[in-house]
Short mmCIF file of C-alpha atoms and ligand atoms in Angstrom, two decimals:
data_model
loop_
_atom_site.label_atom_id
_atom_site.label_comp_id
_atom_site.label_asym_id
_atom_site.label_seq_id
_atom_site.Cartn_x
_atom_site.Cartn_y
_atom_site.Cartn_z
CA UNK A 29 87.10 -46.48 15.39
CA UNK A 30 88.44 -44.57 18.40
CA UNK A 31 89.89 -47.02 20.90
CA UNK A 32 90.09 -49.85 18.37
CA UNK A 33 93.27 -51.96 18.33
CA UNK A 34 94.27 -50.19 15.15
CA UNK A 35 93.67 -46.82 16.77
CA UNK A 36 96.04 -47.55 19.61
CA UNK A 37 98.92 -48.85 17.56
CA UNK A 38 100.16 -45.51 16.35
CA UNK A 39 99.89 -43.52 19.54
CA UNK A 40 103.01 -44.90 21.15
CA UNK A 41 105.02 -41.73 21.53
CA UNK A 42 104.59 -41.32 25.29
CA UNK A 43 104.31 -44.84 26.67
CA UNK A 44 106.39 -47.00 29.00
CA UNK A 45 108.82 -49.58 27.62
CA UNK A 46 106.34 -52.42 28.19
CA UNK A 47 103.56 -50.58 26.38
CA UNK A 48 105.95 -49.55 23.63
CA UNK A 49 106.79 -53.21 22.95
CA UNK A 50 103.05 -53.91 22.85
CA UNK A 51 102.42 -51.00 20.48
CA UNK A 52 105.28 -52.08 18.27
CA UNK A 53 103.65 -55.45 17.78
CA UNK A 54 100.35 -53.71 17.01
CA UNK A 55 102.17 -51.51 14.54
CA UNK A 56 103.58 -54.50 12.71
CA UNK A 57 100.04 -55.93 12.60
CA UNK A 58 98.90 -52.77 10.83
CA UNK A 59 101.90 -52.78 8.53
CA UNK A 60 101.09 -56.38 7.63
CA UNK A 61 97.55 -55.37 6.68
CA UNK A 62 98.59 -52.33 4.66
CA UNK A 63 98.93 -52.49 0.89
CA UNK A 64 101.84 -50.68 -0.75
CA UNK A 65 100.94 -47.49 -2.56
CA UNK A 66 103.22 -47.27 -5.60
CA UNK A 67 101.27 -44.64 -7.52
CA UNK A 68 99.02 -41.91 -6.12
CA UNK A 69 96.26 -39.84 -7.68
CA UNK A 70 95.06 -36.44 -6.40
CA UNK A 71 91.80 -34.84 -7.55
CA UNK A 72 91.67 -31.04 -7.15
CA UNK A 73 94.88 -29.00 -7.50
CA UNK A 74 93.92 -26.18 -5.13
CA UNK A 75 95.82 -25.22 -2.01
CA UNK A 76 95.29 -28.61 -0.32
CA UNK A 77 95.49 -30.95 -3.33
CA UNK A 78 98.69 -29.41 -4.60
CA UNK A 79 100.25 -29.56 -1.13
CA UNK A 80 99.30 -33.24 -0.78
CA UNK A 81 100.72 -34.04 -4.23
CA UNK A 82 104.00 -32.26 -3.47
CA UNK A 83 104.49 -33.88 -0.07
CA UNK A 84 103.62 -37.35 -1.42
CA UNK A 85 106.13 -36.92 -4.23
CA UNK A 86 108.86 -35.44 -2.05
CA UNK A 87 108.52 -37.61 1.07
CA UNK A 88 106.93 -40.90 -0.08
CA UNK A 89 108.70 -40.59 -3.46
CA UNK A 90 105.74 -41.93 -5.44
CA UNK A 91 104.62 -40.77 -8.88
CA UNK A 92 101.49 -38.59 -8.49
CA UNK A 93 98.81 -37.99 -11.12
CA UNK A 94 97.14 -34.63 -10.35
CA UNK A 95 93.68 -34.05 -11.85
CA UNK A 96 91.83 -30.73 -11.96
CA UNK A 97 88.99 -29.62 -14.21
CA UNK A 98 90.61 -26.18 -14.52
CA UNK A 99 93.79 -25.93 -16.57
CA UNK A 100 94.56 -22.71 -14.66
CA UNK A 101 94.86 -24.65 -11.38
CA UNK A 102 97.34 -27.01 -13.06
CA UNK A 103 99.57 -24.26 -14.50
CA UNK A 104 102.08 -24.02 -11.67
CA UNK A 105 105.34 -23.04 -13.37
CA UNK A 106 106.67 -21.54 -10.16
CA UNK A 107 105.97 -24.63 -8.06
CA UNK A 108 108.51 -24.91 -5.19
CA UNK A 109 110.45 -21.84 -6.49
CA UNK A 110 109.80 -20.03 -3.19
CA UNK A 111 111.01 -23.04 -1.17
CA UNK A 112 114.22 -23.10 -3.19
CA UNK A 113 114.80 -19.34 -2.80
CA UNK A 114 114.22 -19.62 0.97
CA UNK A 115 116.63 -22.60 1.06
CA UNK A 116 113.97 -24.87 2.52
CA UNK A 117 114.72 -27.33 -0.29
CA UNK A 118 117.53 -27.62 -2.85
CA UNK A 119 117.06 -27.01 -6.58
CA UNK A 120 117.71 -30.69 -7.34
CA UNK A 121 115.15 -31.82 -4.70
CA UNK A 122 112.60 -29.45 -6.26
CA UNK A 123 113.35 -30.78 -9.77
CA UNK A 124 113.09 -34.37 -8.56
CA UNK A 125 109.78 -33.66 -6.75
CA UNK A 126 108.29 -31.94 -9.82
CA UNK A 127 109.47 -34.73 -12.13
CA UNK A 128 107.21 -37.25 -10.34
CA UNK A 129 104.06 -35.11 -10.89
CA UNK A 130 101.79 -35.52 -13.93
CA UNK A 131 99.08 -32.88 -14.37
CA UNK A 132 95.91 -33.66 -16.32
CA UNK A 133 92.33 -32.50 -16.78
CA UNK A 134 91.22 -36.06 -17.61
CA UNK A 135 89.97 -38.01 -14.56
CA UNK A 136 90.26 -41.25 -16.57
CA UNK A 137 94.05 -40.96 -16.09
CA UNK A 138 93.49 -42.33 -12.57
CA UNK A 139 92.96 -45.84 -13.97
CA UNK A 140 96.38 -47.06 -12.76
CA UNK A 141 96.71 -45.56 -9.25
CA UNK A 142 96.81 -47.57 -5.99
CA UNK A 143 95.32 -44.73 -3.95
CA UNK A 144 93.59 -41.46 -4.77
CA UNK A 145 93.10 -38.47 -2.49
CA UNK A 146 90.25 -36.13 -3.43
CA UNK A 147 90.58 -32.42 -2.56
CA UNK A 148 87.84 -30.62 -4.53
CA UNK A 149 85.71 -27.89 -2.85
CA UNK A 150 83.64 -28.77 0.22
CA UNK A 151 80.36 -29.38 -1.66
CA UNK A 152 78.48 -32.61 -0.88
CA UNK A 153 77.05 -33.17 -4.39
CA UNK A 154 80.44 -32.55 -6.01
CA UNK A 155 82.27 -34.98 -3.73
CA UNK A 156 79.59 -37.64 -4.26
CA UNK A 157 79.82 -37.32 -8.03
CA UNK A 158 83.64 -37.55 -7.93
CA UNK A 159 83.50 -40.72 -5.78
CA UNK A 160 80.90 -42.32 -8.06
CA UNK A 161 83.37 -41.72 -10.94
CA UNK A 162 86.43 -42.90 -8.96
CA UNK A 163 84.71 -46.20 -8.15
CA UNK A 164 84.32 -46.81 -11.88
CA UNK A 165 87.71 -45.50 -13.05
CA UNK A 166 90.26 -46.61 -10.41
CA UNK A 167 91.49 -50.22 -10.15
CA UNK A 168 89.39 -52.50 -7.87
CA UNK A 169 92.07 -52.48 -5.16
CA UNK A 170 92.58 -48.68 -5.04
CA UNK A 171 92.04 -46.78 -1.78
CA UNK A 172 89.61 -43.88 -2.33
CA UNK A 173 90.44 -41.14 0.20
CA UNK A 174 88.83 -37.76 0.72
CA UNK A 175 90.33 -34.64 2.27
CA UNK A 176 86.88 -33.42 3.35
CA UNK A 177 86.84 -31.09 6.34
CA UNK A 178 83.40 -32.04 7.57
CA UNK A 179 81.30 -34.22 5.26
CA UNK A 180 80.40 -37.72 6.48
CA UNK A 181 82.72 -40.45 5.15
CA UNK A 182 79.86 -42.93 5.37
CA UNK A 183 77.79 -40.67 3.08
CA UNK A 184 80.68 -40.26 0.59
CA UNK A 185 81.31 -44.04 0.61
CA UNK A 186 77.63 -44.71 -0.18
CA UNK A 187 78.06 -42.60 -3.35
CA UNK A 188 80.38 -45.28 -4.78
CA UNK A 189 77.34 -47.60 -5.03
CA UNK A 190 74.73 -46.90 -7.73
CA UNK A 191 71.38 -45.94 -6.03
CA UNK A 192 69.73 -49.26 -6.92
CA UNK A 193 72.77 -51.34 -5.87
CA UNK A 194 72.79 -53.69 -2.89
CA UNK A 195 74.03 -51.55 0.08
CA UNK A 196 75.75 -54.62 1.53
CA UNK A 197 78.03 -54.90 -1.53
CA UNK A 198 81.01 -53.06 -0.09
CA UNK A 199 83.49 -53.76 -2.90
CA UNK A 200 84.07 -50.03 -3.47
CA UNK A 201 82.63 -48.49 -0.26
CA UNK A 202 85.00 -50.49 1.97
CA UNK A 203 87.94 -48.71 0.25
CA UNK A 204 86.68 -45.20 1.11
CA UNK A 205 88.35 -43.33 3.98
CA UNK A 206 89.28 -39.78 4.94
CA UNK A 207 92.85 -38.56 5.12
CA UNK A 208 92.23 -35.03 6.37
CA UNK A 209 95.47 -33.11 5.93
CA UNK A 210 96.00 -29.80 7.68
CA UNK A 211 96.85 -26.53 5.94
CA UNK A 212 99.58 -25.83 4.81
CA UNK A 213 100.25 -29.48 4.02
CA UNK A 214 104.06 -29.20 3.65
CA UNK A 215 104.31 -27.68 7.14
CA UNK A 216 101.61 -29.19 9.36
CA UNK A 217 102.48 -32.62 10.72
CA UNK A 218 98.96 -33.64 11.70
CA UNK A 219 96.53 -35.65 9.60
CA UNK A 220 93.13 -36.88 10.79
CA UNK A 221 92.13 -40.35 9.65
CA UNK A 222 88.40 -41.07 9.62
CA UNK A 223 86.75 -44.36 8.74
CA UNK A 224 83.15 -44.58 7.59
CA UNK A 225 80.85 -47.42 8.66
CA UNK A 226 81.84 -49.32 5.52
CA UNK A 227 85.65 -48.79 5.70
CA UNK A 228 87.67 -52.00 5.98
CA UNK A 229 90.60 -52.50 8.40
CA UNK A 230 92.92 -53.03 5.39
CA UNK A 231 91.89 -49.62 3.98
CA UNK A 232 92.56 -47.99 7.34
CA UNK A 233 95.95 -49.71 7.61
CA UNK A 234 96.98 -48.61 4.10
CA UNK A 235 95.95 -45.00 4.76
CA UNK A 236 97.77 -44.89 8.11
CA UNK A 237 100.99 -46.33 6.71
CA UNK A 238 100.95 -44.10 3.62
CA UNK A 239 100.38 -40.95 5.70
CA UNK A 240 103.38 -41.94 7.80
CA UNK A 241 105.44 -42.41 4.63
CA UNK A 242 104.47 -38.80 3.84
CA UNK A 243 106.06 -37.81 7.16
CA UNK A 244 102.73 -37.09 8.91
CA UNK A 245 101.49 -38.00 12.39
CA UNK A 246 98.02 -39.51 12.11
CA UNK A 247 95.25 -39.09 14.70
CA UNK A 248 91.96 -40.93 14.41
CA UNK A 249 88.48 -39.52 14.73
CA UNK A 250 85.03 -41.06 14.55
CA UNK A 251 82.83 -40.17 11.54
CA UNK A 252 81.06 -37.29 13.27
CA UNK A 253 80.36 -33.78 11.86
CA UNK A 254 83.59 -31.76 11.70
CA UNK A 255 85.49 -34.77 13.10
CA UNK A 256 87.89 -33.59 15.82
CA UNK A 257 89.91 -30.74 14.30
CA UNK A 258 87.05 -28.70 12.85
CA UNK A 259 84.55 -29.52 15.59
CA UNK A 260 86.94 -27.61 17.84
CA UNK A 261 88.50 -25.07 15.45
CA UNK A 262 85.49 -23.78 13.47
CA UNK A 263 83.28 -22.68 16.40
CA UNK A 264 86.37 -20.78 17.65
CA UNK A 265 86.76 -18.97 14.29
CA UNK A 266 82.98 -18.39 14.05
CA UNK A 267 82.92 -16.88 17.56
CA UNK A 268 85.77 -14.53 16.59
CA UNK A 269 83.67 -13.35 13.59
CA UNK A 270 80.65 -12.83 15.88
CA UNK A 271 82.89 -10.74 18.18
CA UNK A 272 83.82 -8.64 15.14
CA UNK A 273 80.24 -8.18 13.86
CA UNK A 274 78.84 -7.33 17.29
CA UNK A 275 81.61 -4.79 17.98
CA UNK A 276 83.31 -6.61 20.84
CA UNK A 277 86.65 -6.01 19.13
CA UNK A 278 88.22 -5.03 15.83
CA UNK A 279 90.17 -7.41 13.55
CA UNK A 280 93.65 -6.60 14.83
CA UNK A 281 92.62 -6.78 18.51
CA UNK A 282 90.86 -10.11 18.08
CA UNK A 283 93.86 -11.63 16.30
CA UNK A 284 96.53 -10.09 18.52
CA UNK A 285 94.97 -11.20 21.82
CA UNK A 286 94.60 -14.79 20.64
CA UNK A 287 98.06 -14.83 19.05
CA UNK A 288 99.84 -13.34 22.04
CA UNK A 289 97.57 -14.89 24.63
CA UNK A 290 97.46 -18.49 23.46
CA UNK A 291 100.79 -18.77 21.67
CA UNK A 292 99.39 -19.64 18.22
CA UNK A 293 101.12 -18.44 15.02
CA UNK A 294 98.06 -16.51 13.79
CA UNK A 295 94.79 -15.24 15.20
CA UNK A 296 91.38 -16.70 14.24
CA UNK A 297 90.45 -14.12 11.55
CA UNK A 298 93.78 -14.39 9.77
CA UNK A 299 93.56 -18.17 10.02
CA UNK A 300 90.06 -18.05 8.50
CA UNK A 301 91.49 -16.03 5.59
CA UNK A 302 94.17 -18.70 5.07
CA UNK A 303 91.69 -21.59 5.22
CA UNK A 304 89.21 -19.84 2.89
CA UNK A 305 85.98 -18.28 4.15
CA UNK A 306 83.95 -20.42 1.73
CA UNK A 307 85.43 -23.53 3.35
CA UNK A 308 84.76 -22.15 6.86
CA UNK A 309 81.12 -21.42 5.97
CA UNK A 310 80.59 -24.90 4.47
CA UNK A 311 81.97 -26.53 7.62
CA UNK A 312 79.80 -24.40 9.94
CA UNK A 313 76.76 -25.32 7.83
CA UNK A 314 77.55 -29.02 8.23
CA UNK A 315 78.01 -28.63 12.01
CA UNK A 316 74.80 -26.59 12.32
CA UNK A 317 72.73 -28.80 10.00
CA UNK A 318 73.85 -32.14 11.37
CA UNK A 319 74.26 -31.42 15.07
CA UNK A 320 71.20 -29.13 15.11
CA UNK A 321 72.50 -26.94 17.92
CA UNK A 322 72.14 -23.15 17.49
CA UNK A 323 75.62 -22.68 18.94
CA UNK A 324 76.93 -23.74 15.50
CA UNK A 325 74.94 -21.06 13.57
CA UNK A 326 77.33 -19.47 11.00
CA UNK A 327 78.08 -15.81 11.75
CA UNK A 328 76.09 -13.39 9.55
CA UNK A 329 79.33 -11.60 8.60
CA UNK A 330 80.88 -14.89 7.43
CA UNK A 331 77.96 -15.53 5.08
CA UNK A 332 78.09 -11.93 3.78
CA UNK A 333 81.83 -12.12 3.10
CA UNK A 334 81.34 -15.30 1.05
CA UNK A 335 78.42 -13.68 -0.82
CA UNK A 336 80.72 -10.74 -1.66
CA UNK A 337 83.33 -13.18 -2.98
CA UNK A 338 85.84 -12.04 -0.33
CA UNK A 339 86.87 -15.55 0.57
CA UNK A 340 90.33 -14.83 1.95
CA UNK A 341 93.96 -15.03 0.87
CA UNK A 342 93.28 -17.14 -2.23
CA UNK A 343 91.29 -14.27 -3.83
CA UNK A 344 93.29 -11.36 -2.36
CA UNK A 345 90.65 -10.20 0.12
CA UNK A 346 89.12 -11.56 3.30
CA UNK A 347 89.24 -9.97 6.75
CA UNK A 348 92.56 -8.56 5.50
CA UNK A 349 93.85 -7.56 2.04
CA UNK A 350 96.63 -9.63 0.41
N1 NAD B 9 91.73 -24.86 2.95
C1 NAD B 9 91.99 -25.49 4.07
O1 NAD B 9 92.57 -24.95 5.03
C2 NAD B 9 91.59 -26.92 4.20
C3 NAD B 9 92.15 -27.69 5.25
C4 NAD B 9 91.81 -29.05 5.33
C5 NAD B 9 90.90 -29.59 4.43
N2 NAD B 9 90.37 -28.80 3.43
C6 NAD B 9 89.44 -29.44 2.50
O2 NAD B 9 90.18 -29.75 1.31
C7 NAD B 9 89.29 -29.67 0.18
C8 NAD B 9 89.87 -28.71 -0.84
O3 NAD B 9 90.03 -27.43 -0.23
P1 NAD B 9 91.00 -26.31 -0.87
O4 NAD B 9 91.12 -25.26 0.15
O5 NAD B 9 92.22 -26.95 -1.45
O6 NAD B 9 90.07 -25.79 -2.09
P2 NAD B 9 90.50 -24.93 -3.35
O7 NAD B 9 89.30 -24.14 -3.73
O8 NAD B 9 91.80 -24.23 -3.10
O9 NAD B 9 90.79 -26.05 -4.49
C9 NAD B 9 89.83 -26.90 -5.06
C10 NAD B 9 90.32 -27.35 -6.44
O10 NAD B 9 89.40 -28.31 -6.94
C11 NAD B 9 89.23 -28.07 -8.33
N3 NAD B 9 87.97 -28.67 -8.78
C12 NAD B 9 86.70 -28.18 -8.63
N4 NAD B 9 85.82 -29.04 -9.19
C13 NAD B 9 86.56 -30.08 -9.70
C14 NAD B 9 86.22 -31.27 -10.41
N5 NAD B 9 84.94 -31.57 -10.71
N6 NAD B 9 87.22 -32.09 -10.80
C15 NAD B 9 88.53 -31.79 -10.52
N7 NAD B 9 88.90 -30.68 -9.86
C16 NAD B 9 87.93 -29.84 -9.44
C17 NAD B 9 89.28 -26.55 -8.45
O11 NAD B 9 89.59 -26.14 -9.78
C18 NAD B 9 90.39 -26.20 -7.45
O12 NAD B 9 91.67 -26.19 -8.09
C19 NAD B 9 87.91 -29.27 0.73
O13 NAD B 9 87.16 -30.42 0.98
C20 NAD B 9 88.28 -28.58 2.04
O14 NAD B 9 87.23 -28.60 2.96
C21 NAD B 9 90.71 -27.50 3.30
#
């Protein structure tokens, strides 16, 4: 979809007055095609899903149904407490944001949403099974979005059709799209929007407009392994891990030189810990498997860390201890 009329309509930040007028008319075309999202569903209440739910509630002010198969993930008594104590948000804003969230372990509770965003772990079979269920449970107009970091949207969309179904019946598949939010969702402005082969222009328009209502700045990528953000970011992180395992540098030196030398808030190993080493490994496997180039081979140390269960900040240990 890169370069499509829809792609160009939102990239009007640095254009001349003439082009801006042109883009504005394109933007209204998109807005005209977009459906209003009055109620959102989120599947997976981990670090990304919870962030998406909070930002949608706070910024777009929509009720959000949050589904997770683990009650532990849904028990978030202290949600937003840190933001209140750091004065990033007032107590009443936090109360209002929380009041729009409904937590449940029952995926059938998504039967009344206009859009759902899936954020379960980066496992192909799991995502496919969730989308097969969403196609059955959600209303026939609902947008079915995934937060996948690397899995093909076309492949996920195909999972909404039973295996024996006619592949040209796009009633559900045309509503599948990726809204790939960046971590941490409340802070990062960027979101990558990726259409599969089956995605309709109306689905794209609805996703673009809703992400803007959430206060995000969408960029579009083709449905290609890793899309844009992880095609660039993950080989960088993987190379940092190879530098560590081959003794080119130790953790602190690798992170400090990249932090102080490229003006990023954290170095690649610390960033990997924040993303989750399990997620990093899954993405490298997708890049390696689907692009077939040995330059995407996951670092041996990355695989070992995941095997040890040291998957980063979320478990208390990764390249650093938390
Ligand atoms: N972590 C990042 O930096 C990052 C950034 C962008 C995109 N992503 C993508 O977002 C997705 C989620 O990543 P995360 O880091 O939030 O993972 P996470 O492990 O923090 O959370 C996943 C959640 O999904 C729940 N879950 C598992 N199976 C489920 C099921 N069958 N039904 C309902 N809930 C289920 C788990 O209980 C957990 O709460 C992945 O696709 C990942 O690639 C992650």
